[in-house]
Amino acid sequence: MQRLILNSAMDAVIIIDEEGLITFWNQQAEQIFGWNEQEVLGINLTDTFVPHELRASFKKGLEKLLSGDDRTILNKRIEINGLHRNGNNIPLEVNLTIIHQSGGSIVCGFVRDLTEVKKAEAL
């Protein structure tokens, strides 16, 4: 049931474990980024849609977030650029939250493609 709900969401829903490995990738994430769930499960998030020039800083930020050293970006809408599988940049709005469970913590990312919004703003 939960998978059906997450797959029907209008935003991409991406869940990673404490190692930064993708454990869930919904259908909207597939549409936005061009990778299907089977291709990304178990892969580090920074190796998917994070632009190459931002991967090192993104990885450091994720480590700080997971260690609890920096939680300033949680539960806020942040605009970043992402990378489609074909190499095109995508303007994104990201909202991150951490869920603590008995087996550790997970990070849930809710991602919205802002391409159409940015086109409208440019008019």
Short mmCIF file of N, CA and C in Angstrom, two decimals:
data_model
loop_
_atom_site.label_atom_id
_atom_site.label_comp_id
_atom_site.label_asym_id
_atom_site.label_seq_id
_atom_site.Cartn_x
_atom_site.Cartn_y
_atom_site.Cartn_z
N MET A 1 0.82 -1.19 0.00
CA MET A 1 0.00 0.00 0.00
C MET A 1 0.86 1.26 0.00
N GLN A 2 1.90 1.29 0.85
CA GLN A 2 2.76 2.48 0.92
C GLN A 2 3.46 2.73 -0.41
N ARG A 3 3.89 1.67 -1.07
CA ARG A 3 4.56 1.81 -2.37
C ARG A 3 3.59 2.42 -3.38
N LEU A 4 2.34 2.00 -3.37
CA LEU A 4 1.34 2.55 -4.29
C LEU A 4 1.14 4.04 -4.05
N ILE A 5 1.09 4.41 -2.79
CA ILE A 5 0.91 5.83 -2.45
C ILE A 5 2.11 6.64 -2.91
N LEU A 6 3.32 6.18 -2.61
CA LEU A 6 4.53 6.91 -3.00
C LEU A 6 4.69 6.97 -4.51
N ASN A 7 4.28 5.92 -5.22
CA ASN A 7 4.38 5.93 -6.68
C ASN A 7 3.33 6.82 -7.33
N SER A 8 2.27 7.16 -6.60
CA SER A 8 1.26 8.04 -7.16
C SER A 8 1.54 9.52 -6.85
N ALA A 9 2.59 9.79 -6.08
CA ALA A 9 2.93 11.17 -5.72
C ALA A 9 3.33 11.97 -6.96
N MET A 10 3.03 13.25 -6.96
CA MET A 10 3.39 14.12 -8.07
C MET A 10 4.87 14.51 -8.02
N ASP A 11 5.48 14.40 -6.86
CA ASP A 11 6.90 14.70 -6.69
C ASP A 11 7.69 13.41 -6.68
N ALA A 12 8.96 13.53 -7.03
CA ALA A 12 9.86 12.39 -6.89
C ALA A 12 10.07 12.14 -5.40
N VAL A 13 10.06 10.89 -5.02
CA VAL A 13 10.36 10.49 -3.65
C VAL A 13 11.57 9.56 -3.72
N ILE A 14 12.64 9.99 -3.05
CA ILE A 14 13.88 9.22 -3.05
C ILE A 14 14.28 9.00 -1.60
N ILE A 15 14.54 7.75 -1.26
CA ILE A 15 14.94 7.42 0.11
C ILE A 15 16.32 6.80 0.07
N ILE A 16 17.18 7.28 0.99
CA ILE A 16 18.53 6.73 1.09
C ILE A 16 18.79 6.26 2.52
N ASP A 17 19.72 5.33 2.63
CA ASP A 17 20.09 4.85 3.96
C ASP A 17 21.24 5.69 4.51
N GLU A 18 21.77 5.28 5.67
CA GLU A 18 22.84 6.04 6.32
C GLU A 18 24.15 6.06 5.54
N GLU A 19 24.29 5.18 4.58
CA GLU A 19 25.48 5.14 3.73
C GLU A 19 25.32 6.00 2.48
N GLY A 20 24.12 6.57 2.31
CA GLY A 20 23.85 7.36 1.11
C GLY A 20 23.38 6.52 -0.06
N LEU A 21 23.08 5.24 0.20
CA LEU A 21 22.63 4.34 -0.87
C LEU A 21 21.13 4.43 -1.06
N ILE A 22 20.70 4.45 -2.30
CA ILE A 22 19.27 4.59 -2.62
C ILE A 22 18.55 3.29 -2.27
N THR A 23 17.47 3.43 -1.48
CA THR A 23 16.65 2.28 -1.11
C THR A 23 15.24 2.36 -1.69
N PHE A 24 14.85 3.55 -2.15
CA PHE A 24 13.55 3.72 -2.80
C PHE A 24 13.64 4.85 -3.81
N TRP A 25 12.98 4.66 -4.94
CA TRP A 25 13.01 5.60 -6.06
C TRP A 25 11.67 5.45 -6.75
N ASN A 26 10.78 6.45 -6.64
CA ASN A 26 9.43 6.25 -7.18
C ASN A 26 9.36 6.55 -8.68
N GLN A 27 8.17 6.36 -9.23
CA GLN A 27 7.97 6.53 -10.67
C GLN A 27 8.22 7.97 -11.13
N GLN A 28 7.90 8.94 -10.30
CA GLN A 28 8.16 10.33 -10.67
C GLN A 28 9.67 10.61 -10.74
N ALA A 29 10.44 9.98 -9.87
CA ALA A 29 11.90 10.10 -9.94
C ALA A 29 12.40 9.52 -11.25
N GLU A 30 11.80 8.41 -11.67
CA GLU A 30 12.16 7.82 -12.96
C GLU A 30 11.89 8.81 -14.09
N GLN A 31 10.74 9.48 -14.03
CA GLN A 31 10.40 10.45 -15.08
C GLN A 31 11.34 11.64 -15.10
N ILE A 32 11.63 12.17 -13.93
CA ILE A 32 12.46 13.37 -13.85
C ILE A 32 13.90 13.09 -14.26
N PHE A 33 14.46 11.99 -13.78
CA PHE A 33 15.90 11.74 -13.95
C PHE A 33 16.27 10.73 -15.03
N GLY A 34 15.31 9.95 -15.51
CA GLY A 34 15.59 9.02 -16.59
C GLY A 34 16.19 7.69 -16.19
N TRP A 35 16.32 7.44 -14.89
CA TRP A 35 16.83 6.16 -14.39
C TRP A 35 15.66 5.39 -13.81
N ASN A 36 15.57 4.10 -14.08
CA ASN A 36 14.49 3.34 -13.44
C ASN A 36 14.98 2.82 -12.09
N GLU A 37 14.04 2.42 -11.27
CA GLU A 37 14.36 2.03 -9.89
C GLU A 37 15.38 0.89 -9.83
N GLN A 38 15.25 -0.09 -10.69
CA GLN A 38 16.17 -1.23 -10.66
C GLN A 38 17.62 -0.79 -10.94
N GLU A 39 17.80 0.26 -11.71
CA GLU A 39 19.14 0.74 -12.04
C GLU A 39 19.81 1.50 -10.90
N VAL A 40 19.02 2.09 -10.01
CA VAL A 40 19.60 2.95 -8.98
C VAL A 40 19.58 2.35 -7.58
N LEU A 41 18.77 1.34 -7.33
CA LEU A 41 18.73 0.77 -5.99
C LEU A 41 20.11 0.25 -5.59
N GLY A 42 20.56 0.66 -4.41
CA GLY A 42 21.85 0.24 -3.91
C GLY A 42 23.02 1.09 -4.39
N ILE A 43 22.74 2.08 -5.22
CA ILE A 43 23.78 2.97 -5.73
C ILE A 43 23.80 4.24 -4.87
N ASN A 44 24.99 4.81 -4.69
CA ASN A 44 25.10 6.05 -3.93
C ASN A 44 24.36 7.17 -4.66
N LEU A 45 23.61 7.92 -3.91
CA LEU A 45 22.80 9.01 -4.48
C LEU A 45 23.64 9.98 -5.29
N THR A 46 24.84 10.27 -4.84
CA THR A 46 25.67 11.25 -5.55
C THR A 46 26.08 10.77 -6.93
N ASP A 47 25.95 9.48 -7.20
CA ASP A 47 26.32 8.95 -8.52
C ASP A 47 25.15 8.95 -9.50
N THR A 48 24.03 9.54 -9.11
CA THR A 48 22.88 9.55 -10.02
C THR A 48 22.65 10.96 -10.56
N PHE A 49 21.88 11.76 -9.84
CA PHE A 49 21.46 13.03 -10.41
C PHE A 49 22.24 14.25 -9.94
N VAL A 50 23.28 14.06 -9.17
CA VAL A 50 24.08 15.19 -8.71
C VAL A 50 25.11 15.54 -9.79
N PRO A 51 25.10 16.80 -10.28
CA PRO A 51 26.09 17.19 -11.30
C PRO A 51 27.51 16.90 -10.84
N HIS A 52 28.35 16.50 -11.77
CA HIS A 52 29.72 16.07 -11.46
C HIS A 52 30.48 17.09 -10.63
N GLU A 53 30.36 18.38 -10.96
CA GLU A 53 31.13 19.41 -10.25
C GLU A 53 30.64 19.62 -8.82
N LEU A 54 29.47 19.10 -8.47
CA LEU A 54 28.92 19.28 -7.12
C LEU A 54 29.01 18.02 -6.25
N ARG A 55 29.47 16.92 -6.84
CA ARG A 55 29.43 15.64 -6.12
C ARG A 55 30.23 15.62 -4.84
N ALA A 56 31.42 16.18 -4.84
CA ALA A 56 32.26 16.15 -3.63
C ALA A 56 31.61 16.95 -2.50
N SER A 57 31.12 18.17 -2.80
CA SER A 57 30.50 18.99 -1.75
C SER A 57 29.16 18.39 -1.33
N PHE A 58 28.43 17.81 -2.25
CA PHE A 58 27.15 17.17 -1.92
C PHE A 58 27.39 15.99 -0.97
N LYS A 59 28.40 15.20 -1.27
CA LYS A 59 28.72 14.04 -0.43
C LYS A 59 29.11 14.47 0.97
N LYS A 60 29.92 15.54 1.09
CA LYS A 60 30.30 16.06 2.41
C LYS A 60 29.07 16.56 3.17
N GLY A 61 28.19 17.28 2.47
CA GLY A 61 26.98 17.79 3.10
C GLY A 61 26.08 16.67 3.57
N LEU A 62 25.97 15.62 2.78
CA LEU A 62 25.16 14.47 3.16
C LEU A 62 25.74 13.77 4.38
N GLU A 63 27.06 13.66 4.44
CA GLU A 63 27.71 13.05 5.60
C GLU A 63 27.43 13.87 6.86
N LYS A 64 27.50 15.20 6.75
CA LYS A 64 27.21 16.07 7.89
C LYS A 64 25.76 15.92 8.34
N LEU A 65 24.87 15.84 7.36
CA LEU A 65 23.45 15.68 7.65
C LEU A 65 23.20 14.38 8.40
N LEU A 66 23.74 13.29 7.89
CA LEU A 66 23.52 11.98 8.49
C LEU A 66 24.19 11.84 9.86
N SER A 67 25.30 12.53 10.07
CA SER A 67 25.99 12.44 11.36
C SER A 67 25.36 13.36 12.41
N GLY A 68 24.47 14.25 11.96
CA GLY A 68 23.83 15.17 12.88
C GLY A 68 24.58 16.47 13.07
N ASP A 69 25.70 16.63 12.35
CA ASP A 69 26.51 17.85 12.48
C ASP A 69 25.85 19.07 11.86
N ASP A 70 25.02 18.86 10.84
CA ASP A 70 24.37 20.00 10.17
C ASP A 70 22.98 19.59 9.72
N ARG A 71 22.01 20.12 10.40
CA ARG A 71 20.61 19.81 10.09
C ARG A 71 19.88 21.06 9.58
N THR A 72 20.63 22.08 9.17
CA THR A 72 20.03 23.36 8.76
C THR A 72 19.21 23.25 7.49
N ILE A 73 19.45 22.22 6.67
CA ILE A 73 18.71 22.12 5.41
C ILE A 73 17.46 21.24 5.52
N LEU A 74 17.22 20.65 6.68
CA LEU A 74 16.06 19.78 6.85
C LEU A 74 14.76 20.57 6.83
N ASN A 75 13.75 19.97 6.23
CA ASN A 75 12.39 20.51 6.22
C ASN A 75 12.31 21.93 5.65
N LYS A 76 13.14 22.19 4.67
CA LYS A 76 13.12 23.47 3.96
C LYS A 76 13.11 23.18 2.48
N ARG A 77 12.53 24.08 1.71
CA ARG A 77 12.56 23.94 0.26
C ARG A 77 13.85 24.58 -0.25
N ILE A 78 14.65 23.77 -0.91
CA ILE A 78 15.94 24.23 -1.41
C ILE A 78 15.96 24.05 -2.92
N GLU A 79 16.40 25.07 -3.63
CA GLU A 79 16.53 24.96 -5.08
C GLU A 79 17.96 24.58 -5.42
N ILE A 80 18.10 23.53 -6.22
CA ILE A 80 19.40 23.06 -6.68
C ILE A 80 19.28 22.66 -8.15
N ASN A 81 20.40 22.45 -8.78
CA ASN A 81 20.40 21.89 -10.12
C ASN A 81 20.70 20.41 -10.02
N GLY A 82 19.95 19.63 -10.78
CA GLY A 82 20.17 18.20 -10.85
C GLY A 82 20.60 17.82 -12.25
N LEU A 83 20.85 16.56 -12.43
CA LEU A 83 21.35 16.07 -13.70
C LEU A 83 20.48 14.92 -14.19
N HIS A 84 19.95 15.06 -15.40
CA HIS A 84 19.20 13.97 -16.02
C HIS A 84 20.19 12.94 -16.52
N ARG A 85 19.74 11.75 -16.69
CA ARG A 85 20.59 10.66 -17.18
C ARG A 85 21.26 11.04 -18.51
N ASN A 86 20.58 11.83 -19.33
CA ASN A 86 21.13 12.21 -20.63
C ASN A 86 22.14 13.36 -20.55
N GLY A 87 22.40 13.86 -19.33
CA GLY A 87 23.39 14.92 -19.14
C GLY A 87 22.82 16.32 -19.06
N ASN A 88 21.53 16.48 -19.30
CA ASN A 88 20.91 17.81 -19.20
C ASN A 88 20.71 18.21 -17.75
N ASN A 89 20.92 19.51 -17.47
CA ASN A 89 20.67 20.03 -16.13
C ASN A 89 19.18 20.24 -15.93
N ILE A 90 18.73 20.03 -14.71
CA ILE A 90 17.32 20.18 -14.35
C ILE A 90 17.24 21.06 -13.11
N PRO A 91 16.48 22.16 -13.16
CA PRO A 91 16.26 22.93 -11.92
C PRO A 91 15.29 22.16 -11.02
N LEU A 92 15.67 22.03 -9.75
CA LEU A 92 14.89 21.22 -8.82
C LEU A 92 14.59 21.97 -7.54
N GLU A 93 13.49 21.59 -6.92
CA GLU A 93 13.18 22.00 -5.56
C GLU A 93 13.22 20.73 -4.71
N VAL A 94 14.01 20.76 -3.64
CA VAL A 94 14.22 19.58 -2.81
C VAL A 94 13.83 19.89 -1.37
N ASN A 95 13.18 18.94 -0.75
CA ASN A 95 12.84 19.02 0.67
C ASN A 95 13.31 17.72 1.30
N LEU A 96 14.18 17.82 2.30
CA LEU A 96 14.74 16.63 2.95
C LEU A 96 14.22 16.48 4.37
N THR A 97 14.02 15.25 4.76
CA THR A 97 13.65 14.95 6.13
C THR A 97 14.37 13.67 6.55
N ILE A 98 14.65 13.54 7.82
CA ILE A 98 15.28 12.33 8.36
C ILE A 98 14.26 11.59 9.21
N ILE A 99 14.22 10.29 9.01
CA ILE A 99 13.34 9.43 9.81
C ILE A 99 14.24 8.47 10.57
N HIS A 100 14.10 8.49 11.89
CA HIS A 100 14.89 7.59 12.75
C HIS A 100 14.08 6.33 12.99
N GLN A 101 14.73 5.20 12.77
CA GLN A 101 14.09 3.90 12.95
C GLN A 101 14.96 3.06 13.88
N SER A 102 14.45 1.93 14.27
CA SER A 102 15.23 1.07 15.16
C SER A 102 16.51 0.58 14.50
N GLY A 103 16.52 0.40 13.19
CA GLY A 103 17.71 -0.07 12.49
C GLY A 103 18.62 1.03 12.00
N GLY A 104 18.35 2.27 12.37
CA GLY A 104 19.15 3.40 11.91
C GLY A 104 18.27 4.51 11.38
N SER A 105 18.85 5.38 10.61
CA SER A 105 18.12 6.52 10.07
C SER A 105 18.08 6.45 8.56
N ILE A 106 17.04 7.04 7.99
CA ILE A 106 16.94 7.17 6.54
C ILE A 106 16.66 8.64 6.21
N VAL A 107 17.07 9.03 5.03
CA VAL A 107 16.78 10.38 4.55
C VAL A 107 15.78 10.25 3.42
N CYS A 108 14.69 11.00 3.55
CA CYS A 108 13.68 11.04 2.49
C CYS A 108 13.79 12.37 1.78
N GLY A 109 13.91 12.29 0.47
CA GLY A 109 13.95 13.49 -0.35
C GLY A 109 12.70 13.57 -1.20
N PHE A 110 12.08 14.73 -1.18
CA PHE A 110 10.91 15.00 -2.00
C PHE A 110 11.36 16.04 -3.02
N VAL A 111 11.32 15.68 -4.29
CA VAL A 111 11.96 16.46 -5.34
C VAL A 111 10.94 16.86 -6.40
N ARG A 112 10.95 18.13 -6.74
CA ARG A 112 10.05 18.66 -7.77
C ARG A 112 10.87 19.27 -8.90
N ASP A 113 10.50 18.92 -10.12
CA ASP A 113 11.13 19.48 -11.31
C ASP A 113 10.58 20.89 -11.51
N LEU A 114 11.46 21.88 -11.55
CA LEU A 114 11.06 23.29 -11.71
C LEU A 114 11.24 23.81 -13.13
N THR A 115 11.46 22.93 -14.09
CA THR A 115 11.73 23.35 -15.47
C THR A 115 10.62 24.26 -16.00
N GLU A 116 9.39 23.87 -15.87
CA GLU A 116 8.28 24.67 -16.40
C GLU A 116 8.11 25.98 -15.63
N VAL A 117 8.34 25.96 -14.34
CA VAL A 117 8.26 27.17 -13.51
C VAL A 117 9.32 28.17 -13.97
N LYS A 118 10.53 27.69 -14.17
CA LYS A 118 11.64 28.57 -14.60
C LYS A 118 11.38 29.13 -16.00
N LYS A 119 10.79 28.34 -16.89
CA LYS A 119 10.45 28.84 -18.22
C LYS A 119 9.42 29.95 -18.11
N ALA A 120 8.41 29.77 -17.26
CA ALA A 120 7.37 30.79 -17.09
C ALA A 120 7.94 32.06 -16.48
N GLU A 121 8.86 31.93 -15.53
CA GLU A 121 9.48 33.09 -14.91
C GLU A 121 10.30 33.88 -15.89
N ALA A 122 10.86 33.20 -16.88
CA ALA A 122 11.73 33.87 -17.87
C ALA A 122 10.93 34.68 -18.88
N LEU A 123 9.63 34.46 -18.96
CA LEU A 123 8.80 35.21 -19.93
C LEU A 123 8.53 36.61 -19.51
#
